[in-house]
Amino acid sequence: SSRTASCSWERAADGIAHYEVRLLQQGMLQPKQCDQQCMDLNSTIATEQIDSNITGHTFNALTLKGSTTYYCLVSACTVAGLCTTSVSDGFQVDTALPYVGCLQVRGAGEQFIDMYQHPYVSYEILPI
């Protein structure tokens, strides 16, 4: 959906106090090609601090755009504030409406059902 984005990761080694999870929208630089300071140049859409025993988070109530690349950035942080950061591969949201097309149903009465592309499915039954 273009309203939610989920990030998941493997549990880090012992000694991790919490995870910091950010959802990034690609800015001018590729997140895989830069360090933490470079990440700040990208647009942070949402951020959350997660307990160390949790290995996933879903960001809700988003407005994600088609043809835009998004990334999950996860930092595993110790009590002392030392963090190790990893960034996901980029992903995009498909906001295009599906093309429903046409469906023929054969059987009792030999009726033809024609479905039209629309946000809600509507149909018309025509005899063959």
Short mmCIF file of N, CA and C in Angstrom, two decimals:
data_model
loop_
_atom_site.label_atom_id
_atom_site.label_comp_id
_atom_site.label_asym_id
_atom_site.label_seq_id
_atom_site.Cartn_x
_atom_site.Cartn_y
_atom_site.Cartn_z
N SER A 1 0.84 -1.18 0.00
CA SER A 1 0.00 0.00 0.00
C SER A 1 0.88 1.24 0.00
N SER A 2 0.37 2.35 -0.46
CA SER A 2 1.15 3.59 -0.45
C SER A 2 0.97 4.33 0.88
N ARG A 3 0.34 3.68 1.85
CA ARG A 3 0.11 4.30 3.17
C ARG A 3 1.00 3.70 4.26
N THR A 4 1.66 2.55 3.99
CA THR A 4 2.52 1.91 4.99
C THR A 4 3.82 1.46 4.35
N ALA A 5 4.85 1.34 5.17
CA ALA A 5 6.14 0.78 4.74
C ALA A 5 6.70 0.00 5.92
N SER A 6 7.15 -1.22 5.65
CA SER A 6 7.68 -2.08 6.70
C SER A 6 9.17 -2.31 6.51
N CYS A 7 9.89 -2.28 7.61
CA CYS A 7 11.33 -2.55 7.63
C CYS A 7 11.56 -3.70 8.60
N SER A 8 12.45 -4.61 8.24
CA SER A 8 12.80 -5.70 9.15
C SER A 8 14.30 -5.95 9.05
N TRP A 9 14.87 -6.54 10.09
CA TRP A 9 16.30 -6.77 10.16
C TRP A 9 16.58 -7.95 11.07
N GLU A 10 17.81 -8.47 10.98
CA GLU A 10 18.23 -9.55 11.86
C GLU A 10 18.67 -8.96 13.20
N ARG A 11 18.44 -9.72 14.25
CA ARG A 11 18.82 -9.27 15.59
C ARG A 11 20.33 -9.06 15.65
N ALA A 12 20.73 -7.95 16.24
CA ALA A 12 22.16 -7.65 16.39
C ALA A 12 22.74 -8.41 17.58
N ALA A 13 24.03 -8.35 17.73
CA ALA A 13 24.72 -9.04 18.83
C ALA A 13 24.26 -8.47 20.18
N ASP A 14 24.55 -9.20 21.23
CA ASP A 14 24.24 -8.73 22.59
C ASP A 14 24.90 -7.38 22.84
N GLY A 15 24.31 -6.61 23.74
CA GLY A 15 24.86 -5.30 24.08
C GLY A 15 24.15 -4.16 23.38
N ILE A 16 23.18 -4.47 22.54
CA ILE A 16 22.42 -3.42 21.84
C ILE A 16 21.30 -2.93 22.76
N ALA A 17 21.23 -1.63 22.96
CA ALA A 17 20.19 -1.05 23.83
C ALA A 17 18.90 -0.80 23.06
N HIS A 18 19.03 -0.37 21.81
CA HIS A 18 17.84 -0.09 21.00
C HIS A 18 18.25 0.03 19.53
N TYR A 19 17.24 0.06 18.67
CA TYR A 19 17.43 0.31 17.24
C TYR A 19 16.80 1.65 16.92
N GLU A 20 17.40 2.37 16.01
CA GLU A 20 16.79 3.57 15.45
C GLU A 20 16.46 3.25 13.99
N VAL A 21 15.21 3.40 13.63
CA VAL A 21 14.75 3.05 12.29
C VAL A 21 14.26 4.31 11.60
N ARG A 22 14.73 4.54 10.39
CA ARG A 22 14.28 5.69 9.62
C ARG A 22 13.83 5.24 8.24
N LEU A 23 12.79 5.88 7.76
CA LEU A 23 12.35 5.69 6.38
C LEU A 23 12.80 6.92 5.62
N LEU A 24 13.60 6.70 4.58
CA LEU A 24 14.17 7.79 3.80
C LEU A 24 13.57 7.83 2.41
N GLN A 25 13.40 9.04 1.92
CA GLN A 25 13.05 9.25 0.52
C GLN A 25 14.33 9.69 -0.16
N GLN A 26 14.65 9.11 -1.29
CA GLN A 26 15.92 9.41 -1.94
C GLN A 26 16.06 10.89 -2.23
N GLY A 27 17.19 11.43 -1.82
CA GLY A 27 17.54 12.81 -2.14
C GLY A 27 18.45 12.82 -3.35
N MET A 28 19.47 13.65 -3.31
CA MET A 28 20.36 13.78 -4.46
C MET A 28 21.43 12.70 -4.50
N LEU A 29 21.68 12.00 -3.39
CA LEU A 29 22.73 10.99 -3.34
C LEU A 29 22.16 9.62 -3.06
N GLN A 30 22.83 8.59 -3.50
CA GLN A 30 22.41 7.21 -3.23
C GLN A 30 22.82 6.83 -1.81
N PRO A 31 21.89 6.40 -0.94
CA PRO A 31 22.24 6.05 0.44
C PRO A 31 23.31 4.98 0.55
N LYS A 32 23.38 4.03 -0.38
CA LYS A 32 24.38 2.97 -0.31
C LYS A 32 25.79 3.52 -0.53
N GLN A 33 25.92 4.74 -1.04
CA GLN A 33 27.22 5.28 -1.40
C GLN A 33 27.73 6.32 -0.42
N CYS A 34 27.13 6.41 0.75
CA CYS A 34 27.55 7.46 1.66
C CYS A 34 27.44 7.06 3.12
N ASP A 35 28.02 7.87 4.00
CA ASP A 35 28.02 7.60 5.43
C ASP A 35 26.82 8.28 6.11
N GLN A 36 26.81 8.31 7.45
CA GLN A 36 25.68 8.86 8.20
C GLN A 36 25.43 10.33 7.87
N GLN A 37 26.50 11.13 7.75
CA GLN A 37 26.30 12.55 7.42
C GLN A 37 25.64 12.69 6.06
N CYS A 38 26.03 11.84 5.13
CA CYS A 38 25.44 11.86 3.80
C CYS A 38 23.96 11.48 3.87
N MET A 39 23.62 10.55 4.76
CA MET A 39 22.22 10.14 4.91
C MET A 39 21.33 11.32 5.27
N ASP A 40 21.88 12.26 6.02
CA ASP A 40 21.09 13.41 6.45
C ASP A 40 20.69 14.30 5.28
N LEU A 41 21.38 14.16 4.15
CA LEU A 41 21.01 14.92 2.95
C LEU A 41 19.77 14.36 2.28
N ASN A 42 19.44 13.13 2.62
CA ASN A 42 18.23 12.52 2.10
C ASN A 42 17.06 12.94 2.98
N SER A 43 15.90 12.90 2.45
CA SER A 43 14.72 13.33 3.19
C SER A 43 14.23 12.21 4.11
N THR A 44 14.27 12.45 5.42
CA THR A 44 13.72 11.49 6.37
C THR A 44 12.22 11.70 6.45
N ILE A 45 11.47 10.65 6.14
CA ILE A 45 10.01 10.72 6.18
C ILE A 45 9.49 10.39 7.57
N ALA A 46 10.09 9.38 8.19
CA ALA A 46 9.64 8.94 9.52
C ALA A 46 10.82 8.33 10.26
N THR A 47 10.77 8.40 11.57
CA THR A 47 11.81 7.80 12.40
C THR A 47 11.19 7.23 13.67
N GLU A 48 11.79 6.18 14.18
CA GLU A 48 11.24 5.53 15.38
C GLU A 48 12.38 4.86 16.14
N GLN A 49 12.34 4.92 17.46
CA GLN A 49 13.28 4.18 18.30
C GLN A 49 12.59 2.90 18.75
N ILE A 50 13.26 1.76 18.56
CA ILE A 50 12.66 0.44 18.78
C ILE A 50 13.47 -0.31 19.85
N ASP A 51 12.78 -1.06 20.71
CA ASP A 51 13.46 -1.89 21.72
C ASP A 51 14.38 -2.90 21.04
N SER A 52 15.43 -3.30 21.75
CA SER A 52 16.44 -4.19 21.18
C SER A 52 15.93 -5.61 20.91
N ASN A 53 14.81 -5.99 21.48
CA ASN A 53 14.29 -7.34 21.24
C ASN A 53 13.32 -7.41 20.06
N ILE A 54 13.09 -6.30 19.38
CA ILE A 54 12.18 -6.24 18.23
C ILE A 54 13.01 -6.13 16.95
N THR A 55 12.63 -6.87 15.92
CA THR A 55 13.41 -6.87 14.67
C THR A 55 12.57 -6.45 13.46
N GLY A 56 11.66 -5.53 13.66
CA GLY A 56 10.88 -5.02 12.55
C GLY A 56 10.00 -3.87 12.99
N HIS A 57 9.61 -3.05 12.04
CA HIS A 57 8.71 -1.93 12.34
C HIS A 57 7.93 -1.56 11.07
N THR A 58 6.68 -1.21 11.23
CA THR A 58 5.85 -0.72 10.14
C THR A 58 5.50 0.73 10.39
N PHE A 59 5.85 1.58 9.45
CA PHE A 59 5.47 2.99 9.50
C PHE A 59 4.09 3.12 8.88
N ASN A 60 3.18 3.80 9.56
CA ASN A 60 1.80 3.94 9.10
C ASN A 60 1.47 5.39 8.77
N ALA A 61 0.32 5.59 8.15
CA ALA A 61 -0.23 6.91 7.82
C ALA A 61 0.75 7.72 6.96
N LEU A 62 1.36 7.04 5.99
CA LEU A 62 2.30 7.70 5.08
C LEU A 62 1.59 8.11 3.80
N THR A 63 2.24 8.97 3.06
CA THR A 63 1.80 9.30 1.71
C THR A 63 3.00 9.09 0.81
N LEU A 64 3.17 7.85 0.34
CA LEU A 64 4.31 7.52 -0.51
C LEU A 64 3.93 7.76 -1.96
N LYS A 65 4.90 8.21 -2.75
CA LYS A 65 4.64 8.56 -4.14
C LYS A 65 5.23 7.52 -5.08
N GLY A 66 4.55 7.28 -6.19
CA GLY A 66 5.08 6.40 -7.22
C GLY A 66 6.31 7.03 -7.85
N SER A 67 7.18 6.21 -8.42
CA SER A 67 8.40 6.65 -9.09
C SER A 67 9.38 7.36 -8.15
N THR A 68 9.25 7.15 -6.86
CA THR A 68 10.18 7.69 -5.87
C THR A 68 10.82 6.51 -5.16
N THR A 69 12.12 6.58 -4.92
CA THR A 69 12.81 5.48 -4.25
C THR A 69 12.89 5.76 -2.76
N TYR A 70 12.56 4.74 -1.97
CA TYR A 70 12.58 4.81 -0.51
C TYR A 70 13.56 3.80 0.04
N TYR A 71 14.08 4.07 1.24
CA TYR A 71 15.05 3.19 1.89
C TYR A 71 14.71 3.08 3.38
N CYS A 72 15.00 1.92 3.96
CA CYS A 72 14.96 1.75 5.41
C CYS A 72 16.39 1.84 5.91
N LEU A 73 16.61 2.68 6.90
CA LEU A 73 17.91 2.81 7.53
C LEU A 73 17.75 2.34 8.97
N VAL A 74 18.54 1.36 9.39
CA VAL A 74 18.45 0.81 10.74
C VAL A 74 19.80 0.97 11.42
N SER A 75 19.79 1.57 12.60
CA SER A 75 21.00 1.71 13.40
C SER A 75 20.83 0.90 14.68
N ALA A 76 21.81 0.04 14.98
CA ALA A 76 21.83 -0.71 16.24
C ALA A 76 22.74 0.08 17.18
N CYS A 77 22.19 0.52 18.33
CA CYS A 77 22.91 1.43 19.22
C CYS A 77 23.12 0.81 20.61
N THR A 78 24.30 1.05 21.17
CA THR A 78 24.61 0.59 22.53
C THR A 78 24.15 1.63 23.54
N VAL A 79 24.22 1.29 24.82
CA VAL A 79 23.88 2.23 25.90
C VAL A 79 24.79 3.46 25.84
N ALA A 80 26.02 3.27 25.42
CA ALA A 80 26.98 4.37 25.32
C ALA A 80 26.72 5.28 24.12
N GLY A 81 25.77 4.90 23.27
CA GLY A 81 25.44 5.73 22.12
C GLY A 81 26.23 5.42 20.86
N LEU A 82 27.00 4.34 20.87
CA LEU A 82 27.72 3.92 19.67
C LEU A 82 26.75 3.15 18.78
N CYS A 83 26.70 3.51 17.52
CA CYS A 83 25.72 2.91 16.61
C CYS A 83 26.39 2.36 15.36
N THR A 84 25.87 1.28 14.84
CA THR A 84 26.24 0.72 13.55
C THR A 84 25.01 0.79 12.67
N THR A 85 25.17 1.31 11.47
CA THR A 85 24.03 1.58 10.61
C THR A 85 24.08 0.74 9.34
N SER A 86 22.91 0.31 8.91
CA SER A 86 22.77 -0.42 7.65
C SER A 86 21.58 0.15 6.89
N VAL A 87 21.67 0.13 5.58
CA VAL A 87 20.61 0.68 4.72
C VAL A 87 20.10 -0.40 3.79
N SER A 88 18.80 -0.46 3.62
CA SER A 88 18.19 -1.44 2.72
C SER A 88 18.44 -1.06 1.27
N ASP A 89 18.17 -2.01 0.39
CA ASP A 89 18.08 -1.68 -1.02
C ASP A 89 16.88 -0.75 -1.17
N GLY A 90 16.88 0.05 -2.20
CA GLY A 90 15.76 0.95 -2.43
C GLY A 90 14.52 0.20 -2.89
N PHE A 91 13.36 0.77 -2.62
CA PHE A 91 12.11 0.21 -3.11
C PHE A 91 11.20 1.33 -3.58
N GLN A 92 10.29 0.99 -4.49
CA GLN A 92 9.32 1.95 -5.00
C GLN A 92 7.91 1.41 -4.79
N VAL A 93 6.96 2.31 -4.75
CA VAL A 93 5.56 1.96 -4.57
C VAL A 93 4.87 2.04 -5.92
N ASP A 94 4.11 1.01 -6.25
CA ASP A 94 3.34 1.00 -7.49
C ASP A 94 1.97 1.59 -7.20
N THR A 95 1.72 2.80 -7.69
CA THR A 95 0.46 3.49 -7.42
C THR A 95 -0.52 3.41 -8.60
N ALA A 96 -0.13 2.70 -9.66
CA ALA A 96 -0.99 2.59 -10.84
C ALA A 96 -2.18 1.68 -10.55
N LEU A 97 -3.33 2.06 -11.06
CA LEU A 97 -4.50 1.20 -10.94
C LEU A 97 -4.30 -0.04 -11.80
N PRO A 98 -4.73 -1.17 -11.33
CA PRO A 98 -4.59 -2.38 -12.16
C PRO A 98 -5.56 -2.33 -13.34
N TYR A 99 -5.17 -2.97 -14.42
CA TYR A 99 -6.08 -3.08 -15.56
C TYR A 99 -6.86 -4.37 -15.37
N VAL A 100 -8.15 -4.25 -15.20
CA VAL A 100 -8.99 -5.40 -14.91
C VAL A 100 -9.21 -6.26 -16.15
N GLY A 101 -9.50 -5.65 -17.27
CA GLY A 101 -9.69 -6.40 -18.50
C GLY A 101 -11.06 -7.02 -18.63
N CYS A 102 -11.09 -8.20 -19.22
CA CYS A 102 -12.34 -8.84 -19.57
C CYS A 102 -12.31 -10.29 -19.10
N LEU A 103 -13.42 -10.78 -18.63
CA LEU A 103 -13.51 -12.15 -18.14
C LEU A 103 -14.73 -12.81 -18.75
N GLN A 104 -14.54 -13.98 -19.32
CA GLN A 104 -15.66 -14.73 -19.86
C GLN A 104 -15.94 -15.91 -18.93
N VAL A 105 -17.21 -16.05 -18.60
CA VAL A 105 -17.63 -17.17 -17.75
C VAL A 105 -18.59 -18.02 -18.58
N ARG A 106 -18.25 -19.28 -18.75
CA ARG A 106 -19.12 -20.18 -19.52
C ARG A 106 -19.83 -21.10 -18.55
N GLY A 107 -21.04 -21.42 -18.86
CA GLY A 107 -21.78 -22.33 -17.98
C GLY A 107 -23.26 -22.09 -18.15
N ALA A 108 -23.98 -22.18 -17.07
CA ALA A 108 -25.43 -22.03 -17.09
C ALA A 108 -25.79 -20.68 -17.71
N GLY A 109 -26.50 -20.72 -18.80
CA GLY A 109 -26.95 -19.50 -19.46
C GLY A 109 -25.95 -18.90 -20.42
N GLU A 110 -24.72 -19.42 -20.44
CA GLU A 110 -23.69 -18.91 -21.35
C GLU A 110 -23.66 -17.39 -21.34
N GLN A 111 -23.33 -16.79 -20.20
CA GLN A 111 -23.31 -15.33 -20.10
C GLN A 111 -21.88 -14.80 -20.18
N PHE A 112 -21.77 -13.58 -20.66
CA PHE A 112 -20.50 -12.90 -20.80
C PHE A 112 -20.43 -11.79 -19.78
N ILE A 113 -19.38 -11.77 -19.00
CA ILE A 113 -19.21 -10.71 -18.01
C ILE A 113 -18.06 -9.82 -18.46
N ASP A 114 -18.31 -8.54 -18.61
CA ASP A 114 -17.30 -7.59 -19.04
C ASP A 114 -17.00 -6.65 -17.88
N MET A 115 -15.75 -6.64 -17.40
CA MET A 115 -15.37 -5.78 -16.28
C MET A 115 -14.55 -4.62 -16.81
N TYR A 116 -14.79 -3.43 -16.30
CA TYR A 116 -14.10 -2.24 -16.76
C TYR A 116 -13.11 -1.76 -15.70
N GLN A 117 -12.01 -1.12 -16.16
CA GLN A 117 -11.03 -0.57 -15.24
C GLN A 117 -11.65 0.60 -14.49
N HIS A 118 -11.64 0.52 -13.20
CA HIS A 118 -12.24 1.54 -12.35
C HIS A 118 -11.72 1.28 -10.94
N PRO A 119 -11.61 2.31 -10.09
CA PRO A 119 -11.16 2.05 -8.72
C PRO A 119 -12.03 1.00 -8.01
N TYR A 120 -13.27 0.91 -8.39
CA TYR A 120 -14.17 -0.12 -7.86
C TYR A 120 -14.58 -0.98 -9.04
N VAL A 121 -14.72 -2.25 -8.85
CA VAL A 121 -15.07 -3.13 -9.96
C VAL A 121 -16.56 -2.98 -10.25
N SER A 122 -16.87 -2.67 -11.48
CA SER A 122 -18.26 -2.68 -11.92
C SER A 122 -18.33 -3.67 -13.08
N TYR A 123 -19.49 -4.18 -13.36
CA TYR A 123 -19.59 -5.16 -14.42
C TYR A 123 -20.94 -5.07 -15.10
N GLU A 124 -20.99 -5.67 -16.27
CA GLU A 124 -22.22 -5.72 -17.04
C GLU A 124 -22.34 -7.16 -17.56
N ILE A 125 -23.50 -7.75 -17.42
CA ILE A 125 -23.72 -9.12 -17.90
C ILE A 125 -24.48 -9.04 -19.20
N LEU A 126 -23.90 -9.61 -20.24
CA LEU A 126 -24.53 -9.61 -21.56
C LEU A 126 -24.70 -11.06 -22.03
N PRO A 127 -25.84 -11.41 -22.59
CA PRO A 127 -25.99 -12.74 -23.16
C PRO A 127 -25.12 -12.87 -24.42
N ILE A 128 -24.63 -14.06 -24.66
CA ILE A 128 -23.79 -14.29 -25.85
C ILE A 128 -24.66 -14.70 -27.02
#
